[in-house]
Amino acid sequence: MAALCAATIALGGCSTQIADMPSLGLPADAPERPKEAGGYLPVHDLPPDRTEEAMKPAELAKIQAELTAARDRQAAAASPAAPAKPAKK
């Protein structure tokens, strides 16, 4: 069992080198690899500030009222109904 685990780890470490071999690695229809290694993503490049509001206040109030009404409907539907009285025999 230990030998199997060791062989798996050893072969797994070679997989990136095998993929780079010209005779074994990339298929014929694979896209070309970039010439230089990938750089860092531009995480500090922020989009410009908006010139207009994302949502008008009236539209925001309408959506909030719809969400509140939906929440109230769901709460009423989820609350258990009063248990029915057992029929007397």
mmCIF file of C-alpha atoms in Angstrom:
data_model
loop_
_atom_site.group_PDB
_atom_site.id
_atom_site.type_symbol
_atom_site.label_atom_id
_atom_site.label_comp_id
_atom_site.label_asym_id
_atom_site.label_seq_id
_atom_site.Cartn_x
_atom_site.Cartn_y
_atom_site.Cartn_z
ATOM 1 C CA MET A 1 0.000 0.000 0.000
ATOM 2 C CA ALA A 2 2.847 2.373 0.882
ATOM 3 C CA ALA A 3 4.608 1.590 -2.405
ATOM 4 C CA LEU A 4 1.444 2.369 -4.348
ATOM 5 C CA CYS A 5 1.075 5.736 -2.597
ATOM 6 C CA ALA A 6 4.748 6.560 -3.170
ATOM 7 C CA ALA A 7 4.479 5.666 -6.875
ATOM 8 C CA THR A 8 1.341 7.789 -7.254
ATOM 9 C CA ILE A 9 3.015 10.802 -5.676
ATOM 10 C CA ALA A 10 6.188 10.327 -7.724
ATOM 11 C CA LEU A 11 4.323 10.026 -11.035
ATOM 12 C CA GLY A 12 2.020 12.917 -10.168
ATOM 13 C CA GLY A 13 5.028 15.187 -9.754
ATOM 14 C CA CYS A 14 6.188 14.388 -13.283
ATOM 15 C CA SER A 15 2.909 15.179 -14.991
ATOM 16 C CA THR A 16 3.780 18.789 -15.810
ATOM 17 C CA GLN A 17 7.085 17.810 -17.404
ATOM 18 C CA ILE A 18 5.418 15.063 -19.457
ATOM 19 C CA ALA A 19 2.832 17.554 -20.730
ATOM 20 C CA ASP A 20 5.636 19.767 -22.050
ATOM 21 C CA MET A 21 7.308 17.010 -24.097
ATOM 22 C CA PRO A 22 6.704 17.626 -27.811
ATOM 23 C CA SER A 23 6.148 13.985 -28.742
ATOM 24 C CA LEU A 24 3.821 13.134 -25.832
ATOM 25 C CA GLY A 25 2.375 16.355 -24.541
ATOM 26 C CA LEU A 26 0.128 18.726 -26.427
ATOM 27 C CA PRO A 27 -2.354 17.554 -29.059
ATOM 28 C CA ALA A 28 -2.087 18.981 -32.578
ATOM 29 C CA ASP A 29 -5.140 21.252 -32.178
ATOM 30 C CA ALA A 30 -4.032 22.809 -28.876
ATOM 31 C CA PRO A 31 -3.669 26.614 -28.828
ATOM 32 C CA GLU A 32 -0.177 28.058 -28.701
ATOM 33 C CA ARG A 33 1.271 28.803 -25.306
ATOM 34 C CA PRO A 34 2.238 32.406 -24.553
ATOM 35 C CA LYS A 35 5.895 33.306 -25.029
ATOM 36 C CA GLU A 36 6.309 34.715 -21.535
ATOM 37 C CA ALA A 37 4.955 33.250 -18.349
ATOM 38 C CA GLY A 38 1.698 34.678 -17.060
ATOM 39 C CA GLY A 39 2.018 37.820 -15.012
ATOM 40 C CA TYR A 40 -0.018 38.931 -12.072
ATOM 41 C CA LEU A 41 -3.608 39.996 -12.598
ATOM 42 C CA PRO A 42 -4.271 43.743 -12.261
ATOM 43 C CA VAL A 43 -6.083 43.531 -8.921
ATOM 44 C CA HIS A 44 -5.627 47.222 -8.111
ATOM 45 C CA ASP A 45 -7.048 48.504 -11.402
ATOM 46 C CA LEU A 46 -10.510 49.688 -10.418
ATOM 47 C CA PRO A 47 -13.242 50.740 -12.836
ATOM 48 C CA PRO A 48 -14.008 54.465 -12.964
ATOM 49 C CA ASP A 49 -16.615 55.883 -10.600
ATOM 50 C CA ARG A 50 -20.181 55.983 -11.875
ATOM 51 C CA THR A 51 -21.535 59.270 -13.069
ATOM 52 C CA GLU A 52 -25.139 58.377 -12.252
ATOM 53 C CA GLU A 53 -26.819 56.551 -9.412
ATOM 54 C CA ALA A 54 -27.123 52.801 -9.724
ATOM 55 C CA MET A 55 -30.812 52.966 -8.802
ATOM 56 C CA LYS A 56 -33.195 55.846 -8.295
ATOM 57 C CA PRO A 57 -34.596 56.248 -4.744
ATOM 58 C CA ALA A 58 -38.200 55.709 -5.898
ATOM 59 C CA GLU A 59 -37.262 52.476 -7.641
ATOM 60 C CA LEU A 60 -35.313 51.349 -4.567
ATOM 61 C CA ALA A 61 -38.303 52.030 -2.296
ATOM 62 C CA LYS A 62 -40.587 50.074 -4.662
ATOM 63 C CA ILE A 63 -38.284 47.045 -4.650
ATOM 64 C CA GLN A 64 -37.934 47.166 -0.862
ATOM 65 C CA ALA A 65 -41.724 47.255 -0.492
ATOM 66 C CA GLU A 66 -42.079 44.262 -2.842
ATOM 67 C CA LEU A 67 -39.449 42.314 -0.907
ATOM 68 C CA THR A 68 -41.108 43.116 2.419
ATOM 69 C CA ALA A 69 -44.499 42.005 1.088
ATOM 70 C CA ALA A 70 -42.995 38.769 -0.235
ATOM 71 C CA ARG A 71 -41.315 38.112 3.118
ATOM 72 C CA ASP A 72 -44.587 38.677 4.959
ATOM 73 C CA ARG A 73 -46.461 36.345 2.572
ATOM 74 C CA GLN A 74 -43.858 33.618 3.039
ATOM 75 C CA ALA A 75 -43.898 34.022 6.814
ATOM 76 C CA ALA A 76 -47.685 33.705 6.840
ATOM 77 C CA ALA A 77 -47.569 30.622 4.604
ATOM 78 C CA ALA A 78 -44.836 28.998 6.691
ATOM 79 C CA SER A 79 -46.502 29.505 10.057
ATOM 80 C CA PRO A 80 -48.282 26.335 11.168
ATOM 81 C CA ALA A 81 -52.047 26.453 11.074
ATOM 82 C CA ALA A 82 -53.991 25.954 14.297
ATOM 83 C CA PRO A 83 -54.508 22.241 14.928
ATOM 84 C CA ALA A 84 -57.991 21.012 14.114
ATOM 85 C CA LYS A 85 -60.148 19.844 16.970
ATOM 86 C CA PRO A 86 -60.547 16.065 17.079
ATOM 87 C CA ALA A 87 -64.055 14.902 16.209
ATOM 88 C CA LYS A 88 -66.033 13.515 19.168
ATOM 89 C CA LYS A 89 -67.484 10.048 18.857
#
